[in-house]
Amino acid sequence: MTSPGHDTAQQTPEALQAAAKRNLWMHFTRMSSYSDHDVPVIVRGSGPYVYDQHGKRYLDGLAGLFVSQIGHGRKDVAEAAARQGSELAYFPLWSYAHPRAVELAQRLAELAPGDLNRVWFTTSGSEAVESAWKLAKQYFKSTGEPSRYKVISRSIAYHGTSLGALAITGLPGIKEPFEPLPPGGVRVPNTNFYRAPEFVAHDLAAFGVWAADEIERAILREGPESVAAVFLEPVQNSGGCFPPPPGYFQRVREICDRYGVLLVSDEVICAFGRLGYYFGSQRYGYQPDIITFAKGVTSGYSPLGGMMVRDRLMEPFADGQSTFLHGITFAGHPVSCAVALANLDVFEKEDLLGNVRANEAGFRATLERLGDLPIVGDVRGEGYFYGIELVKDKNTRETFSDDESERLLRGFLSPALFEAGLVCRTDDRGDPVIQLSPPLICTQEHFDEMEQILRSVLTQAWSKL
Ligand SMILES: Cc1ncc(COP(=O)(O)O)c(C=O)c1O
């Protein structure tokens, strides 16, 4: 039921707060934590900063949720949405095209590596991952290999929440309530070198070979004729930014080719400049069969996701009577496509990829200064994408117990960092980490601001242990 005076523009901060508590259900949020304190309400943004309803400013060290590449409050991109809304707000991509979807598909095909020339739009990353699995299954059914349906992904990796995507996700805690999930998800080790097995712990190259070969061993164990695809992020987010060891992706590509398995690069986070390239696979020099994307493609000015597919995967659907039996009403929404084109214009005009490449060493060096704190075990990542792993003992790398982690991350760090003016993410789905992924417009002054806030709050956290 609505309450009287529900026009948001009229609401006082107190009324909005009450309604947030009464009517809104936040995602992946322990709602009880708002029983004794306020729901943070963000009302506007400008560049790398956002502001709450009391006018307090925060540095958006997470780009919303790995989304706001160009920063907040860009009128040019918002106006592109308004123009498209008045010209053609909606038409489906089911049997029809509209100009913005065509233009965006063409532009993405030009930017993507190799012959990823076919673009399938969705509205989100989960739908993109789900679509890639469905395409892999139908492709193999159409090409005489109907037993290929399994998907290999890495431990702790997050690939989305819809049931198919969740079956690919490697986080047991968020899967358990929804079991049984679609069958076929197979897990392999990730590339967390900080916690590498002892026999490869001192040799990054050997670790990379081992981790890639674990994919081959999984394919052989499952039976190559049953495996459809391997889903990997260029840099794995969940667990706190695991970059690939040198040569890892080249070896994975060879393994996939040897067994006829598709390589899906899940770039929902890593595309659109996060790693200083349009696509993360370009940074590491490998050719995916499918790239999934979302988030940064519009910098969040409107929702959009999709997958880019190599020519040969489209062939069974290109003639005869075959159709990819899949579709989503709002996929490739005209407003979102117009926004994505305007977003890419900003990338070009402001050379955002150049900005990331020019400043990423400074970002790394600034975060590495935190290494003098006893609680900071590891600082890892690439581009504008970093994880800081927190430990109880730097020398032994001992991590926190579940209880300590609960008290430290949820009880203290999350609220304290926000209170101190930094939006970032504390995550304990693997070992406890703080994740940073700022807008691509950020420069040294913003890195310094992040470092100062982190230093002060992490110092307090240590004293509370
Ligand atoms: C690598 C990866 N894949 C898929 C997803 C799911 O995207 P969405 O939340 O848009 O469904 C995410 C979301 O963070 C992601 O990081």
PDB file of N, CA and C in Angstrom, residues 372-465:
ATOM      1  N   ASP A 372      52.367  -1.231   4.514  1.00  0.00           N
ATOM      2  CA  ASP A 372      53.066  -1.111   5.803  1.00  0.00           C
ATOM      3  C   ASP A 372      52.121  -1.372   6.984  1.00  0.00           C
ATOM      4  N   LEU A 373      50.823  -1.488   6.729  1.00  0.00           N
ATOM      5  CA  LEU A 373      49.882  -1.750   7.831  1.00  0.00           C
ATOM      6  C   LEU A 373      49.870  -3.247   8.146  1.00  0.00           C
ATOM      7  N   PRO A 374      49.807  -3.598   9.420  1.00  0.00           N
ATOM      8  CA  PRO A 374      49.890  -5.024   9.767  1.00  0.00           C
ATOM      9  C   PRO A 374      48.705  -5.851   9.258  1.00  0.00           C
ATOM     10  N   ILE A 375      47.593  -5.193   8.977  1.00  0.00           N
ATOM     11  CA  ILE A 375      46.386  -5.934   8.570  1.00  0.00           C
ATOM     12  C   ILE A 375      46.348  -6.193   7.055  1.00  0.00           C
ATOM     13  N   VAL A 376      47.220  -5.510   6.307  1.00  0.00           N
ATOM     14  CA  VAL A 376      47.182  -5.643   4.841  1.00  0.00           C
ATOM     15  C   VAL A 376      48.110  -6.779   4.400  1.00  0.00           C
ATOM     16  N   GLY A 377      47.520  -7.867   3.908  1.00  0.00           N
ATOM     17  CA  GLY A 377      48.308  -9.027   3.493  1.00  0.00           C
ATOM     18  C   GLY A 377      48.763  -8.926   2.053  1.00  0.00           C
ATOM     19  N   ASP A 378      47.859  -8.494   1.179  1.00  0.00           N
ATOM     20  CA  ASP A 378      48.169  -8.503  -0.247  1.00  0.00           C
ATOM     21  C   ASP A 378      47.404  -7.374  -0.933  1.00  0.00           C
ATOM     22  N   VAL A 379      48.065  -6.742  -1.886  1.00  0.00           N
ATOM     23  CA  VAL A 379      47.400  -5.744  -2.741  1.00  0.00           C
ATOM     24  C   VAL A 379      47.549  -6.265  -4.158  1.00  0.00           C
ATOM     25  N   ARG A 380      46.450  -6.544  -4.824  1.00  0.00           N
ATOM     26  CA  ARG A 380      46.578  -7.176  -6.146  1.00  0.00           C
ATOM     27  C   ARG A 380      45.506  -6.659  -7.094  1.00  0.00           C
ATOM     28  N   GLY A 381      45.834  -6.710  -8.363  1.00  0.00           N
ATOM     29  CA  GLY A 381      44.889  -6.274  -9.378  1.00  0.00           C
ATOM     30  C   GLY A 381      45.630  -5.699 -10.554  1.00  0.00           C
ATOM     31  N   GLU A 382      44.866  -5.105 -11.464  1.00  0.00           N
ATOM     32  CA  GLU A 382      45.453  -4.463 -12.623  1.00  0.00           C
ATOM     33  C   GLU A 382      44.510  -3.382 -13.119  1.00  0.00           C
ATOM     34  N   GLY A 383      45.011  -2.436 -13.906  1.00  0.00           N
ATOM     35  CA  GLY A 383      44.162  -1.361 -14.403  1.00  0.00           C
ATOM     36  C   GLY A 383      43.613  -0.547 -13.245  1.00  0.00           C
ATOM     37  N   TYR A 384      42.291  -0.309 -13.290  1.00  0.00           N
ATOM     38  CA  TYR A 384      41.624   0.401 -12.188  1.00  0.00           C
ATOM     39  C   TYR A 384      40.778  -0.609 -11.407  1.00  0.00           C
ATOM     40  N   PHE A 385      41.395  -1.716 -11.012  1.00  0.00           N
ATOM     41  CA  PHE A 385      40.649  -2.826 -10.458  1.00  0.00           C
ATOM     42  C   PHE A 385      41.543  -3.549  -9.449  1.00  0.00           C
ATOM     43  N   TYR A 386      41.278  -3.291  -8.153  1.00  0.00           N
ATOM     44  CA  TYR A 386      42.181  -3.811  -7.112  1.00  0.00           C
ATOM     45  C   TYR A 386      41.444  -4.457  -5.949  1.00  0.00           C
ATOM     46  N   GLY A 387      42.091  -5.425  -5.369  1.00  0.00           N
ATOM     47  CA  GLY A 387      41.608  -6.037  -4.133  1.00  0.00           C
ATOM     48  C   GLY A 387      42.714  -5.946  -3.089  1.00  0.00           C
ATOM     49  N   ILE A 388      42.316  -5.669  -1.859  1.00  0.00           N
ATOM     50  CA  ILE A 388      43.278  -5.635  -0.748  1.00  0.00           C
ATOM     51  C   ILE A 388      42.870  -6.737   0.219  1.00  0.00           C
ATOM     52  N   GLU A 389      43.721  -7.739   0.353  1.00  0.00           N
ATOM     53  CA  GLU A 389      43.360  -8.839   1.261  1.00  0.00           C
ATOM     54  C   GLU A 389      43.819  -8.526   2.683  1.00  0.00           C
ATOM     55  N   LEU A 390      42.914  -8.719   3.625  1.00  0.00           N
ATOM     56  CA  LEU A 390      43.206  -8.430   5.029  1.00  0.00           C
ATOM     57  C   LEU A 390      43.552  -9.729   5.751  1.00  0.00           C
ATOM     58  N   VAL A 391      44.562  -9.666   6.586  1.00  0.00           N
ATOM     59  CA  VAL A 391      45.001 -10.868   7.306  1.00  0.00           C
ATOM     60  C   VAL A 391      45.211 -10.563   8.785  1.00  0.00           C
ATOM     61  N   LYS A 392      45.201 -11.631   9.544  1.00  0.00           N
ATOM     62  CA  LYS A 392      45.425 -11.513  10.986  1.00  0.00           C
ATOM     63  C   LYS A 392      46.923 -11.517  11.277  1.00  0.00           C
ATOM     64  N   ASP A 393      47.666 -12.229  10.424  1.00  0.00           N
ATOM     65  CA  ASP A 393      49.108 -12.332  10.625  1.00  0.00           C
ATOM     66  C   ASP A 393      49.785 -12.287   9.253  1.00  0.00           C
ATOM     67  N   LYS A 394      50.509 -11.196   9.047  1.00  0.00           N
ATOM     68  CA  LYS A 394      51.142 -10.957   7.746  1.00  0.00           C
ATOM     69  C   LYS A 394      52.159 -12.041   7.393  1.00  0.00           C
ATOM     70  N   ASN A 395      52.897 -12.510   8.417  1.00  0.00           N
ATOM     71  CA  ASN A 395      53.974 -13.464   8.134  1.00  0.00           C
ATOM     72  C   ASN A 395      53.450 -14.830   7.767  1.00  0.00           C
ATOM     73  N   THR A 396      52.436 -15.280   8.517  1.00  0.00           N
ATOM     74  CA  THR A 396      51.904 -16.613   8.237  1.00  0.00           C
ATOM     75  C   THR A 396      50.748 -16.557   7.228  1.00  0.00           C
ATOM     76  N   ARG A 397      50.277 -15.344   6.907  1.00  0.00           N
ATOM     77  CA  ARG A 397      49.121 -15.129   6.024  1.00  0.00           C
ATOM     78  C   ARG A 397      47.839 -15.705   6.628  1.00  0.00           C
ATOM     79  N   GLU A 398      47.838 -15.858   7.937  1.00  0.00           N
ATOM     80  CA  GLU A 398      46.645 -16.409   8.581  1.00  0.00           C
ATOM     81  C   GLU A 398      45.461 -15.463   8.366  1.00  0.00           C
ATOM     82  N   THR A 399      44.348 -16.051   7.982  1.00  0.00           N
ATOM     83  CA  THR A 399      43.164 -15.238   7.738  1.00  0.00           C
ATOM     84  C   THR A 399      42.294 -15.193   8.988  1.00  0.00           C
ATOM     85  N   PHE A 400      41.186 -14.444   8.911  1.00  0.00           N
ATOM     86  CA  PHE A 400      40.302 -14.304  10.065  1.00  0.00           C
ATOM     87  C   PHE A 400      39.300 -15.454  10.126  1.00  0.00           C
ATOM     88  N   SER A 401      38.890 -15.783  11.337  1.00  0.00           N
ATOM     89  CA  SER A 401      37.823 -16.777  11.475  1.00  0.00           C
ATOM     90  C   SER A 401      36.519 -16.143  10.962  1.00  0.00           C
ATOM     91  N   ASP A 402      35.503 -16.964  10.738  1.00  0.00           N
ATOM     92  CA  ASP A 402      34.221 -16.446  10.257  1.00  0.00           C
ATOM     93  C   ASP A 402      33.677 -15.386  11.205  1.00  0.00           C
ATOM     94  N   ASP A 403      33.861 -15.669  12.470  1.00  0.00           N
ATOM     95  CA  ASP A 403      33.360 -14.755  13.500  1.00  0.00           C
ATOM     96  C   ASP A 403      34.074 -13.406  13.472  1.00  0.00           C
ATOM     97  N   GLU A 404      35.396 -13.488  13.373  1.00  0.00           N
ATOM     98  CA  GLU A 404      36.202 -12.259  13.319  1.00  0.00           C
ATOM     99  C   GLU A 404      35.887 -11.473  12.050  1.00  0.00           C
ATOM    100  N   SER A 405      35.747 -12.206  10.970  1.00  0.00           N
ATOM    101  CA  SER A 405      35.452 -11.584   9.693  1.00  0.00           C
ATOM    102  C   SER A 405      34.106 -10.861   9.746  1.00  0.00           C
ATOM    103  N   GLU A 406      33.160 -11.507  10.368  1.00  0.00           N
ATOM    104  CA  GLU A 406      31.821 -10.925  10.539  1.00  0.00           C
ATOM    105  C   GLU A 406      31.922  -9.618  11.335  1.00  0.00           C
ATOM    106  N   ARG A 407      32.657  -9.676  12.423  1.00  0.00           N
ATOM    107  CA  ARG A 407      32.783  -8.478  13.266  1.00  0.00           C
ATOM    108  C   ARG A 407      33.583  -7.397  12.555  1.00  0.00           C
ATOM    109  N   LEU A 408      34.664  -7.831  11.894  1.00  0.00           N
ATOM    110  CA  LEU A 408      35.571  -6.864  11.272  1.00  0.00           C
ATOM    111  C   LEU A 408      34.936  -6.216  10.037  1.00  0.00           C
ATOM    112  N   LEU A 409      34.447  -7.058   9.105  1.00  0.00           N
ATOM    113  CA  LEU A 409      33.967  -6.504   7.839  1.00  0.00           C
ATOM    114  C   LEU A 409      32.578  -5.892   7.970  1.00  0.00           C
ATOM    115  N   ARG A 410      31.642  -6.702   8.430  1.00  0.00           N
ATOM    116  CA  ARG A 410      30.272  -6.192   8.504  1.00  0.00           C
ATOM    117  C   ARG A 410      30.093  -5.247   9.664  1.00  0.00           C
ATOM    118  N   GLY A 411      30.692  -5.669  10.806  1.00  0.00           N
ATOM    119  CA  GLY A 411      30.474  -4.897  12.017  1.00  0.00           C
ATOM    120  C   GLY A 411      31.205  -3.574  12.022  1.00  0.00           C
ATOM    121  N   PHE A 412      32.433  -3.546  11.467  1.00  0.00           N
ATOM    122  CA  PHE A 412      33.191  -2.297  11.577  1.00  0.00           C
ATOM    123  C   PHE A 412      33.567  -1.670  10.226  1.00  0.00           C
ATOM    124  N   LEU A 413      34.278  -2.432   9.391  1.00  0.00           N
ATOM    125  CA  LEU A 413      34.889  -1.799   8.212  1.00  0.00           C
ATOM    126  C   LEU A 413      33.892  -1.201   7.225  1.00  0.00           C
ATOM    127  N   SER A 414      32.855  -1.969   6.898  1.00  0.00           N
ATOM    128  CA  SER A 414      31.900  -1.477   5.898  1.00  0.00           C
ATOM    129  C   SER A 414      31.317  -0.135   6.305  1.00  0.00           C
ATOM    130  N   PRO A 415      30.689  -0.078   7.501  1.00  0.00           N
ATOM    131  CA  PRO A 415      30.129   1.219   7.878  1.00  0.00           C
ATOM    132  C   PRO A 415      31.194   2.299   8.092  1.00  0.00           C
ATOM    133  N   ALA A 416      32.361   1.912   8.623  1.00  0.00           N
ATOM    134  CA  ALA A 416      33.367   2.938   8.936  1.00  0.00           C
ATOM    135  C   ALA A 416      33.947   3.563   7.662  1.00  0.00           C
ATOM    136  N   LEU A 417      34.170   2.746   6.624  1.00  0.00           N
ATOM    137  CA  LEU A 417      34.708   3.298   5.374  1.00  0.00           C
ATOM    138  C   LEU A 417      33.696   4.247   4.737  1.00  0.00           C
ATOM    139  N   PHE A 418      32.446   3.841   4.770  1.00  0.00           N
ATOM    140  CA  PHE A 418      31.393   4.689   4.200  1.00  0.00           C
ATOM    141  C   PHE A 418      31.280   5.994   4.991  1.00  0.00           C
ATOM    142  N   GLU A 419      31.273   5.840   6.294  1.00  0.00           N
ATOM    143  CA  GLU A 419      31.211   7.002   7.188  1.00  0.00           C
ATOM    144  C   GLU A 419      32.365   7.962   6.903  1.00  0.00           C
ATOM    145  N   ALA A 420      33.528   7.393   6.580  1.00  0.00           N
ATOM    146  CA  ALA A 420      34.712   8.218   6.323  1.00  0.00           C
ATOM    147  C   ALA A 420      34.714   8.795   4.896  1.00  0.00           C
ATOM    148  N   GLY A 421      33.678   8.466   4.106  1.00  0.00           N
ATOM    149  CA  GLY A 421      33.542   9.117   2.801  1.00  0.00           C
ATOM    150  C   GLY A 421      34.039   8.310   1.617  1.00  0.00           C
ATOM    151  N   LEU A 422      34.153   6.992   1.777  1.00  0.00           N
ATOM    152  CA  LEU A 422      34.603   6.167   0.651  1.00  0.00           C
ATOM    153  C   LEU A 422      33.597   5.059   0.377  1.00  0.00           C
ATOM    154  N   VAL A 423      33.129   5.007  -0.879  1.00  0.00           N
ATOM    155  CA  VAL A 423      32.328   3.864  -1.305  1.00  0.00           C
ATOM    156  C   VAL A 423      33.299   2.817  -1.847  1.00  0.00           C
ATOM    157  N   CYS A 424      33.350   1.664  -1.209  1.00  0.00           N
ATOM    158  CA  CYS A 424      34.131   0.547  -1.721  1.00  0.00           C
ATOM    159  C   CYS A 424      33.404  -0.700  -1.233  1.00  0.00           C
ATOM    160  N   ARG A 425      34.006  -1.839  -1.378  1.00  0.00           N
ATOM    161  CA  ARG A 425      33.267  -3.028  -0.984  1.00  0.00           C
ATOM    162  C   ARG A 425      34.128  -3.926  -0.124  1.00  0.00           C
ATOM    163  N   THR A 426      33.586  -4.314   1.008  1.00  0.00           N
ATOM    164  CA  THR A 426      34.273  -5.320   1.805  1.00  0.00           C
ATOM    165  C   THR A 426      33.578  -6.638   1.510  1.00  0.00           C
ATOM    166  N   ASP A 427      34.363  -7.654   1.249  1.00  0.00           N
ATOM    167  CA  ASP A 427      33.787  -8.906   0.762  1.00  0.00           C
ATOM    168  C   ASP A 427      34.466 -10.074   1.468  1.00  0.00           C
ATOM    169  N   ASP A 428      33.679 -10.928   2.068  1.00  0.00           N
ATOM    170  CA  ASP A 428      34.285 -12.081   2.733  1.00  0.00           C
ATOM    171  C   ASP A 428      33.736 -13.384   2.174  1.00  0.00           C
ATOM    172  N   ARG A 429      33.352 -13.343   0.887  1.00  0.00           N
ATOM    173  CA  ARG A 429      32.869 -14.595   0.296  1.00  0.00           C
ATOM    174  C   ARG A 429      34.040 -15.539   0.029  1.00  0.00           C
ATOM    175  N   GLY A 430      35.223 -14.979  -0.147  1.00  0.00           N
ATOM    176  CA  GLY A 430      36.465 -15.750  -0.093  1.00  0.00           C
ATOM    177  C   GLY A 430      37.157 -15.312   1.189  1.00  0.00           C
ATOM    178  N   ASP A 431      38.480 -15.124   1.149  1.00  0.00           N
ATOM    179  CA  ASP A 431      39.153 -14.511   2.287  1.00  0.00           C
ATOM    180  C   ASP A 431      38.779 -13.032   2.283  1.00  0.00           C
ATOM    181  N   PRO A 432      38.803 -12.372   3.463  1.00  0.00           N
ATOM    182  CA  PRO A 432      38.302 -10.994   3.514  1.00  0.00           C
ATOM    183  C   PRO A 432      39.128 -10.020   2.662  1.00  0.00           C
ATOM    184  N   VAL A 433      38.432  -9.259   1.845  1.00  0.00           N
ATOM    185  CA  VAL A 433      39.099  -8.286   0.969  1.00  0.00           C
ATOM    186  C   VAL A 433      38.313  -6.988   0.921  1.00  0.00           C
ATOM    187  N   ILE A 434      39.029  -5.940   0.564  1.00  0.00           N
ATOM    188  CA  ILE A 434      38.380  -4.672   0.218  1.00  0.00           C
ATOM    189  C   ILE A 434      38.567  -4.506  -1.282  1.00  0.00           C
ATOM    190  N   GLN A 435      37.470  -4.230  -1.985  1.00  0.00           N
ATOM    191  CA  GLN A 435      37.559  -4.129  -3.436  1.00  0.00           C
ATOM    192  C   GLN A 435      37.443  -2.676  -3.881  1.00  0.00           C
ATOM    193  N   LEU A 436      38.282  -2.318  -4.843  1.00  0.00           N
ATOM    194  CA  LEU A 436      38.285  -0.959  -5.381  1.00  0.00           C
ATOM    195  C   LEU A 436      38.213  -1.011  -6.901  1.00  0.00           C
ATOM    196  N   SER A 437      37.369  -0.175  -7.443  1.00  0.00           N
ATOM    197  CA  SER A 437      37.178  -0.170  -8.888  1.00  0.00           C
ATOM    198  C   SER A 437      36.601   1.196  -9.262  1.00  0.00           C
ATOM    199  N   PRO A 438      37.428   2.239  -9.188  1.00  0.00           N
ATOM    200  CA  PRO A 438      36.889   3.594  -9.319  1.00  0.00           C
ATOM    201  C   PRO A 438      36.540   3.962 -10.766  1.00  0.00           C
ATOM    202  N   PRO A 439      35.786   5.031 -10.963  1.00  0.00           N
ATOM    203  CA  PRO A 439      35.542   5.516 -12.325  1.00  0.00           C
ATOM    204  C   PRO A 439      36.867   5.765 -13.056  1.00  0.00           C
ATOM    205  N   LEU A 440      36.824   5.597 -14.365  1.00  0.00           N
ATOM    206  CA  LEU A 440      38.065   5.663 -15.145  1.00  0.00           C
ATOM    207  C   LEU A 440      38.578   7.088 -15.324  1.00  0.00           C
ATOM    208  N   ILE A 441      37.819   8.044 -14.836  1.00  0.00           N
ATOM    209  CA  ILE A 441      38.250   9.451 -14.904  1.00  0.00           C
ATOM    210  C   ILE A 441      39.147   9.810 -13.719  1.00  0.00           C
ATOM    211  N   CYS A 442      39.293   8.892 -12.780  1.00  0.00           N
ATOM    212  CA  CYS A 442      40.055   9.212 -11.560  1.00  0.00           C
ATOM    213  C   CYS A 442      41.537   9.414 -11.867  1.00  0.00           C
ATOM    214  N   THR A 443      42.151  10.252 -11.050  1.00  0.00           N
ATOM    215  CA  THR A 443      43.587  10.521 -11.175  1.00  0.00           C
ATOM    216  C   THR A 443      44.215  10.460  -9.782  1.00  0.00           C
ATOM    217  N   GLN A 444      45.484  10.846  -9.708  1.00  0.00           N
ATOM    218  CA  GLN A 444      46.246  10.667  -8.475  1.00  0.00           C
ATOM    219  C   GLN A 444      45.556  11.263  -7.247  1.00  0.00           C
ATOM    220  N   GLU A 445      44.935  12.426  -7.402  1.00  0.00           N
ATOM    221  CA  GLU A 445      44.308  13.041  -6.205  1.00  0.00           C
ATOM    222  C   GLU A 445      43.245  12.099  -5.610  1.00  0.00           C
ATOM    223  N   HIS A 446      42.549  11.363  -6.478  1.00  0.00           N
ATOM    224  CA  HIS A 446      41.521  10.438  -5.967  1.00  0.00           C
ATOM    225  C   HIS A 446      42.157   9.201  -5.346  1.00  0.00           C
ATOM    226  N   PHE A 447      43.266   8.751  -5.931  1.00  0.00           N
ATOM    227  CA  PHE A 447      43.959   7.593  -5.339  1.00  0.00           C
ATOM    228  C   PHE A 447      44.451   7.967  -3.942  1.00  0.00           C
ATOM    229  N   ASP A 448      44.974   9.187  -3.824  1.00  0.00           N
ATOM    230  CA  ASP A 448      45.482   9.632  -2.517  1.00  0.00           C
ATOM    231  C   ASP A 448      44.339   9.686  -1.494  1.00  0.00           C
ATOM    232  N   GLU A 449      43.195  10.183  -1.953  1.00  0.00           N
ATOM    233  CA  GLU A 449      42.044  10.271  -1.042  1.00  0.00           C
ATOM    234  C   GLU A 449      41.628   8.872  -0.563  1.00  0.00           C
ATOM    235  N   MET A 450      41.617   7.927  -1.502  1.00  0.00           N
ATOM    236  CA  MET A 450      41.279   6.537  -1.128  1.00  0.00           C
ATOM    237  C   MET A 450      42.276   6.012  -0.104  1.00  0.00           C
ATOM    238  N   GLU A 451      43.546   6.250  -0.382  1.00  0.00           N
ATOM    239  CA  GLU A 451      44.601   5.705   0.488  1.00  0.00           C
ATOM    240  C   GLU A 451      44.480   6.288   1.889  1.00  0.00           C
ATOM    241  N   GLN A 452      44.225   7.590   1.965  1.00  0.00           N
ATOM    242  CA  GLN A 452      44.148   8.221   3.294  1.00  0.00           C
ATOM    243  C   GLN A 452      42.995   7.649   4.109  1.00  0.00           C
ATOM    244  N   ILE A 453      41.842   7.503   3.451  1.00  0.00           N
ATOM    245  CA  ILE A 453      40.678   6.973   4.177  1.00  0.00           C
ATOM    246  C   ILE A 453      40.938   5.523   4.590  1.00  0.00           C
ATOM    247  N   LEU A 454      41.463   4.731   3.651  1.00  0.00           N
ATOM    248  CA  LEU A 454      41.728   3.322   3.966  1.00  0.00           C
ATOM    249  C   LEU A 454      42.737   3.203   5.104  1.00  0.00           C
ATOM    250  N   ARG A 455      43.786   4.036   5.049  1.00  0.00           N
ATOM    251  CA  ARG A 455      44.827   3.968   6.076  1.00  0.00           C
ATOM    252  C   ARG A 455      44.237   4.239   7.452  1.00  0.00           C
ATOM    253  N   SER A 456      43.426   5.284   7.523  1.00  0.00           N
ATOM    254  CA  SER A 456      42.910   5.646   8.838  1.00  0.00           C
ATOM    255  C   SER A 456      41.920   4.578   9.356  1.00  0.00           C
ATOM    256  N   VAL A 457      41.048   4.089   8.473  1.00  0.00           N
ATOM    257  CA  VAL A 457      40.033   3.127   8.938  1.00  0.00           C
ATOM    258  C   VAL A 457      40.673   1.758   9.220  1.00  0.00           C
ATOM    259  N   LEU A 458      41.630   1.341   8.399  1.00  0.00           N
ATOM    260  CA  LEU A 458      42.283   0.046   8.645  1.00  0.00           C
ATOM    261  C   LEU A 458      43.129   0.089   9.917  1.00  0.00           C
ATOM    262  N   THR A 459      43.699   1.247  10.215  1.00  0.00           N
ATOM    263  CA  THR A 459      44.462   1.386  11.458  1.00  0.00           C
ATOM    264  C   THR A 459      43.538   1.220  12.663  1.00  0.00           C
ATOM    265  N   GLN A 460      42.360   1.853  12.566  1.00  0.00           N
ATOM    266  CA  GLN A 460      41.379   1.682  13.659  1.00  0.00           C
ATOM    267  C   GLN A 460      40.932   0.225  13.766  1.00  0.00           C
ATOM    268  N   ALA A 461      40.735  -0.417  12.610  1.00  0.00           N
ATOM    269  CA  ALA A 461      40.261  -1.807  12.611  1.00  0.00           C
ATOM    270  C   ALA A 461      41.257  -2.697  13.350  1.00  0.00           C
ATOM    271  N   TRP A 462      42.538  -2.463  13.085  1.00  0.00           N
ATOM    272  CA  TRP A 462      43.582  -3.275  13.712  1.00  0.00           C
ATOM    273  C   TRP A 462      43.558  -3.097  15.225  1.00  0.00           C
ATOM    274  N   SER A 463      43.333  -1.856  15.651  1.00  0.00           N
ATOM    275  CA  SER A 463      43.348  -1.596  17.088  1.00  0.00           C
ATOM    276  C   SER A 463      42.125  -2.228  17.773  1.00  0.00           C
ATOM    277  N   LYS A 464      41.111  -2.541  17.006  1.00  0.00           N
ATOM    278  CA  LYS A 464      39.904  -3.157  17.595  1.00  0.00           C
ATOM    279  C   LYS A 464      40.008  -4.668  17.693  1.00  0.00           C
ATOM    280  N   LEU A 465      41.033  -5.231  17.029  1.00  0.00           N
ATOM    281  CA  LEU A 465      41.097  -6.700  16.977  1.00  0.00           C
ATOM    282  C   LEU A 465      41.514  -7.317  18.314  1.00  0.00           C
TER     283      LEU A 465
END
